[in-house]
């Protein structure tokens, strides 16, 4: 079975630099034989997490997103850095996906446990979103995701992509390839998705 990766960013705006980075990572993974599902979180109706909403009617958008996380071996995630951390959109999505459904135990974490992630960030700043990626690594590690040590930061990202969407500089493109290769390698060694 080919490795199945879910590719997403923590930005929902048109013209997102992080979603552009996700597209490159997805293409790289496909070139290496993986099956990639590229999504925008904008396509999912995800209210801000609220225990009352959850208790009354688990939102269909959160259920659909969780099903996607469950059915993939791993994730390629580009997180914008907002005030030194991950975007609220991404954290909210992770929070919903982490919740038990259909009689699961409280810490089943069926969308995350034992899966792999490769992390990236594109930022307009000189630091490339490094703090956001560190924050995301901590969050995902807490919920049992094996996060690849390789990671990709794109600083000054407004000028980093050419008109075809490719990275202008060879070094970050090379790092992206290395990160994706590691994620596929790790995913091949871990358990297949349960759904
Ligand atoms: C609320 C907010 C906070 C931000 N904080 C940071 C930050 O801490 N560090 C940083 O490098 N860029 C920060 N930025 C700038 C983002 O890097 C920039 O908006 C980037 O384009 C967002 O990613 P996107 O293009 O994928 O939407 C911030 C932007 C917003 C809207």
CSV table of C-alpha atoms and ligand atoms in Angstrom, one decimal:
chain,number,residue,atom,x,y,z
A,1,UNK,CA,0.0,0.0,0.0
A,2,UNK,CA,1.5,3.4,-0.9
A,3,UNK,CA,2.0,5.8,2.0
A,4,UNK,CA,-1.0,8.1,2.3
A,5,UNK,CA,-0.3,11.7,3.4
A,6,UNK,CA,-2.7,14.5,4.2
A,7,UNK,CA,-1.3,17.9,3.3
A,8,UNK,CA,-2.7,21.1,4.9
A,9,UNK,CA,-1.8,24.5,6.2
A,10,UNK,CA,-2.9,26.6,9.1
A,11,UNK,CA,-4.0,29.5,6.8
A,12,UNK,CA,-7.3,29.7,5.1
A,13,UNK,CA,-6.7,32.9,3.1
A,14,UNK,CA,-6.5,33.0,-0.7
A,15,UNK,CA,-2.9,33.5,-1.7
A,16,UNK,CA,-1.6,31.9,1.5
A,17,UNK,CA,2.2,31.4,1.4
A,18,UNK,CA,1.8,28.4,3.6
A,19,UNK,CA,-0.7,26.7,1.4
A,20,UNK,CA,1.7,27.3,-1.5
A,21,UNK,CA,4.4,25.5,0.5
A,22,UNK,CA,2.0,22.7,1.2
A,23,UNK,CA,1.4,22.3,-2.6
A,24,UNK,CA,5.1,22.0,-3.1
A,25,UNK,CA,5.5,19.4,-0.4
A,26,UNK,CA,2.5,17.5,-1.8
A,27,UNK,CA,4.1,17.4,-5.3
A,28,UNK,CA,7.4,16.3,-3.8
A,29,UNK,CA,5.6,13.4,-1.9
A,30,UNK,CA,3.7,12.3,-5.0
A,31,UNK,CA,7.0,12.3,-7.0
A,32,UNK,CA,8.3,9.9,-4.3
A,33,UNK,CA,5.4,7.5,-4.7
A,34,UNK,CA,3.1,8.7,-1.9
A,35,UNK,CA,-0.7,9.3,-2.3
A,36,UNK,CA,-1.4,12.8,-1.1
A,37,UNK,CA,-4.7,14.4,-0.2
A,38,UNK,CA,-4.3,18.2,-0.2
A,39,UNK,CA,-6.9,20.1,1.7
A,40,UNK,CA,-7.7,23.6,2.8
A,41,UNK,CA,-9.2,23.9,6.3
A,42,UNK,CA,-11.5,26.5,4.9
A,43,UNK,CA,-13.5,23.6,3.3
A,44,UNK,CA,-14.5,22.3,6.8
A,45,UNK,CA,-17.2,23.8,8.9
A,46,UNK,CA,-15.3,24.0,12.2
A,47,UNK,CA,-16.8,26.1,15.0
A,48,UNK,CA,-14.4,27.3,17.7
A,49,UNK,CA,-14.1,24.3,20.0
A,50,UNK,CA,-16.8,24.4,22.7
A,51,UNK,CA,-17.6,21.5,25.0
A,52,UNK,CA,-21.3,22.4,24.8
A,53,UNK,CA,-21.3,22.2,21.0
A,54,UNK,CA,-19.5,18.9,21.2
A,55,UNK,CA,-21.9,17.5,23.8
A,56,UNK,CA,-25.0,18.5,21.8
A,57,UNK,CA,-24.0,17.6,18.3
A,58,UNK,CA,-20.4,16.8,17.2
A,59,UNK,CA,-20.0,19.1,14.1
A,60,UNK,CA,-20.0,17.3,10.8
A,61,UNK,CA,-17.0,19.3,9.6
A,62,UNK,CA,-15.0,18.1,12.6
A,63,UNK,CA,-16.2,14.5,12.0
A,64,UNK,CA,-15.2,14.7,8.3
A,65,UNK,CA,-11.8,16.2,9.1
A,66,UNK,CA,-11.1,13.5,11.8
A,67,UNK,CA,-12.0,10.8,9.3
A,68,UNK,CA,-9.4,12.2,6.9
A,69,UNK,CA,-6.7,12.3,9.6
A,70,UNK,CA,-7.6,8.7,10.6
A,71,UNK,CA,-7.4,7.4,7.0
A,72,UNK,CA,-3.8,8.7,6.3
A,73,UNK,CA,-0.5,7.5,7.6
A,74,UNK,CA,0.8,11.0,8.2
A,75,UNK,CA,0.6,14.7,7.6
A,76,UNK,CA,2.5,17.5,5.8
A,77,UNK,CA,1.6,20.6,7.7
A,78,UNK,CA,2.7,24.2,7.0
A,79,UNK,CA,1.8,26.5,9.9
A,80,UNK,CA,1.9,30.3,9.7
A,81,UNK,CA,3.4,31.8,12.8
A,82,UNK,CA,1.0,34.1,14.6
A,83,UNK,CA,2.5,36.0,17.5
A,84,UNK,CA,5.1,33.3,18.1
A,85,UNK,CA,2.7,30.3,17.9
A,86,UNK,CA,0.5,28.2,15.6
A,87,UNK,CA,-2.5,29.9,14.0
A,88,UNK,CA,-5.8,29.6,15.8
A,89,UNK,CA,-7.3,27.9,12.8
A,90,UNK,CA,-4.8,25.1,12.9
A,91,UNK,CA,-5.0,24.7,16.7
A,92,UNK,CA,-8.8,24.6,16.6
A,93,UNK,CA,-8.7,21.9,13.9
A,94,UNK,CA,-6.3,19.8,15.9
A,95,UNK,CA,-8.4,20.2,19.0
A,96,UNK,CA,-11.5,18.9,17.2
A,97,UNK,CA,-9.7,16.0,15.6
A,98,UNK,CA,-8.2,15.0,19.0
A,99,UNK,CA,-11.7,14.5,20.5
A,100,UNK,CA,-13.1,11.0,20.9
A,101,UNK,CA,-16.1,10.0,18.8
A,102,UNK,CA,-18.3,6.9,18.4
A,103,UNK,CA,-17.6,5.5,21.9
A,104,UNK,CA,-13.8,5.9,21.7
A,105,UNK,CA,-11.9,6.4,25.0
A,106,UNK,CA,-11.0,9.9,26.1
A,107,UNK,CA,-7.4,9.6,24.9
A,108,UNK,CA,-7.8,7.3,21.9
A,109,UNK,CA,-6.4,10.1,19.7
A,110,UNK,CA,-7.3,7.9,16.7
A,111,UNK,CA,-6.6,10.7,14.3
A,112,UNK,CA,-3.0,11.2,15.6
A,113,UNK,CA,-1.6,8.3,17.6
A,114,UNK,CA,1.3,6.6,15.8
A,115,UNK,CA,1.1,8.7,12.7
A,116,UNK,CA,3.9,10.9,11.2
A,117,UNK,CA,4.2,14.6,10.5
A,118,UNK,CA,6.5,16.8,8.6
A,119,UNK,CA,6.4,20.4,9.5
A,120,UNK,CA,7.0,23.6,7.5
A,121,UNK,CA,6.4,27.3,7.7
A,122,UNK,CA,6.5,30.2,5.4
A,123,UNK,CA,6.7,33.7,6.9
A,124,UNK,CA,7.2,37.2,5.8
A,125,UNK,CA,9.8,37.6,8.6
A,126,UNK,CA,13.5,36.8,8.6
A,127,UNK,CA,12.9,33.9,11.1
A,128,UNK,CA,10.7,31.9,8.7
A,129,UNK,CA,8.1,30.9,11.3
A,130,UNK,CA,10.5,28.9,13.4
A,131,UNK,CA,8.7,29.6,16.7
A,132,UNK,CA,5.3,28.5,15.2
A,133,UNK,CA,6.9,25.2,14.0
A,134,UNK,CA,8.4,24.6,17.4
A,135,UNK,CA,5.0,25.1,19.0
A,136,UNK,CA,3.4,22.8,16.5
A,137,UNK,CA,6.0,20.1,17.2
A,138,UNK,CA,5.2,20.3,20.9
A,139,UNK,CA,1.5,20.1,20.3
A,140,UNK,CA,1.7,17.1,17.9
A,141,UNK,CA,4.2,15.3,20.1
A,142,UNK,CA,1.8,15.6,23.0
A,143,UNK,CA,-0.9,13.8,21.0
A,144,UNK,CA,1.4,10.9,20.0
A,145,UNK,CA,2.4,12.0,16.5
A,146,UNK,CA,5.9,11.1,15.5
A,147,UNK,CA,7.3,14.4,14.1
A,148,UNK,CA,10.2,14.2,11.7
A,149,UNK,CA,13.3,15.9,12.9
A,150,UNK,CA,13.7,17.5,9.5
A,151,UNK,CA,11.7,20.7,9.1
A,152,UNK,CA,11.5,23.5,6.5
A,153,UNK,CA,11.3,27.2,7.2
A,154,UNK,CA,10.9,29.8,4.4
A,155,UNK,CA,11.8,33.3,5.6
A,156,UNK,CA,11.0,36.4,3.5
A,157,UNK,CA,8.4,34.3,1.9
A,158,UNK,CA,6.8,37.1,-0.1
A,159,UNK,CA,9.9,36.8,-2.4
A,160,UNK,CA,10.6,33.1,-2.1
A,161,UNK,CA,8.3,31.6,-4.8
A,162,UNK,CA,8.7,32.1,-8.5
A,163,UNK,CA,5.8,32.6,-10.9
A,164,UNK,CA,5.3,28.9,-11.3
A,165,UNK,CA,5.0,28.4,-7.5
A,166,UNK,CA,8.5,26.8,-7.2
A,167,UNK,CA,11.0,27.9,-4.6
A,168,UNK,CA,13.6,30.3,-6.1
A,169,UNK,CA,16.5,29.1,-3.8
A,170,UNK,CA,17.9,25.6,-4.2
A,171,UNK,CA,18.6,25.1,-0.5
A,172,UNK,CA,15.1,25.2,0.9
A,173,UNK,CA,13.9,23.1,-2.0
A,174,UNK,CA,16.5,20.5,-1.1
A,175,UNK,CA,15.5,20.7,2.6
A,176,UNK,CA,11.8,20.2,1.5
A,177,UNK,CA,12.8,17.1,-0.4
A,178,UNK,CA,14.7,15.7,2.6
A,179,UNK,CA,11.8,16.4,5.0
A,180,UNK,CA,9.3,14.7,2.7
A,181,UNK,CA,11.6,11.7,2.1
A,182,UNK,CA,11.9,11.3,5.9
A,183,UNK,CA,8.1,11.4,6.5
A,184,UNK,CA,7.5,8.8,3.8
A,185,UNK,CA,10.3,6.6,5.3
A,186,UNK,CA,8.9,6.9,8.8
A,187,UNK,CA,5.3,6.3,7.6
A,188,UNK,CA,6.4,3.0,5.9
A,189,UNK,CA,7.8,1.8,9.3
A,190,UNK,CA,4.8,2.6,11.4
A,191,UNK,CA,1.4,1.0,11.6
A,192,UNK,CA,-1.1,1.5,8.7
A,193,UNK,CA,-4.1,3.8,9.3
A,194,UNK,CA,-7.1,2.1,11.0
A,195,UNK,CA,-9.8,3.5,8.7
B,1,LIG,C1,-2.2,37.8,13.7
B,1,LIG,C2,-0.9,37.7,13.0
B,1,LIG,C3,0.2,37.5,13.7
B,1,LIG,C4,1.5,37.3,13.1
B,1,LIG,N1,2.6,37.0,13.8
B,1,LIG,C5,3.7,36.6,13.2
B,1,LIG,C6,4.8,36.2,14.0
B,1,LIG,O1,4.8,36.0,15.2
B,1,LIG,N2,5.9,35.8,13.3
B,1,LIG,C7,6.0,35.9,11.9
B,1,LIG,O2,7.1,35.5,11.4
B,1,LIG,N3,5.0,36.4,11.2
B,1,LIG,C8,3.8,36.7,11.8
B,1,LIG,N4,2.8,37.2,11.1
B,1,LIG,C9,2.9,37.4,9.6
B,1,LIG,C10,2.8,36.1,8.8
B,1,LIG,O3,4.0,35.5,8.7
B,1,LIG,C11,2.2,36.4,7.4
B,1,LIG,O4,1.0,37.0,7.6
B,1,LIG,C12,2.1,35.2,6.6
B,1,LIG,O5,1.9,35.6,5.2
B,1,LIG,C13,0.9,34.3,7.1
B,1,LIG,O6,0.9,33.1,6.3
B,1,LIG,P1,-0.1,32.9,5.1
B,1,LIG,O7,0.6,33.7,3.9
B,1,LIG,O8,0.0,31.4,4.8
B,1,LIG,O9,-1.5,33.3,5.4
B,1,LIG,C14,1.5,37.4,11.7
B,1,LIG,C15,0.4,37.6,10.9
B,1,LIG,C16,-0.8,37.8,11.6
B,1,LIG,C17,-2.1,38.0,10.7
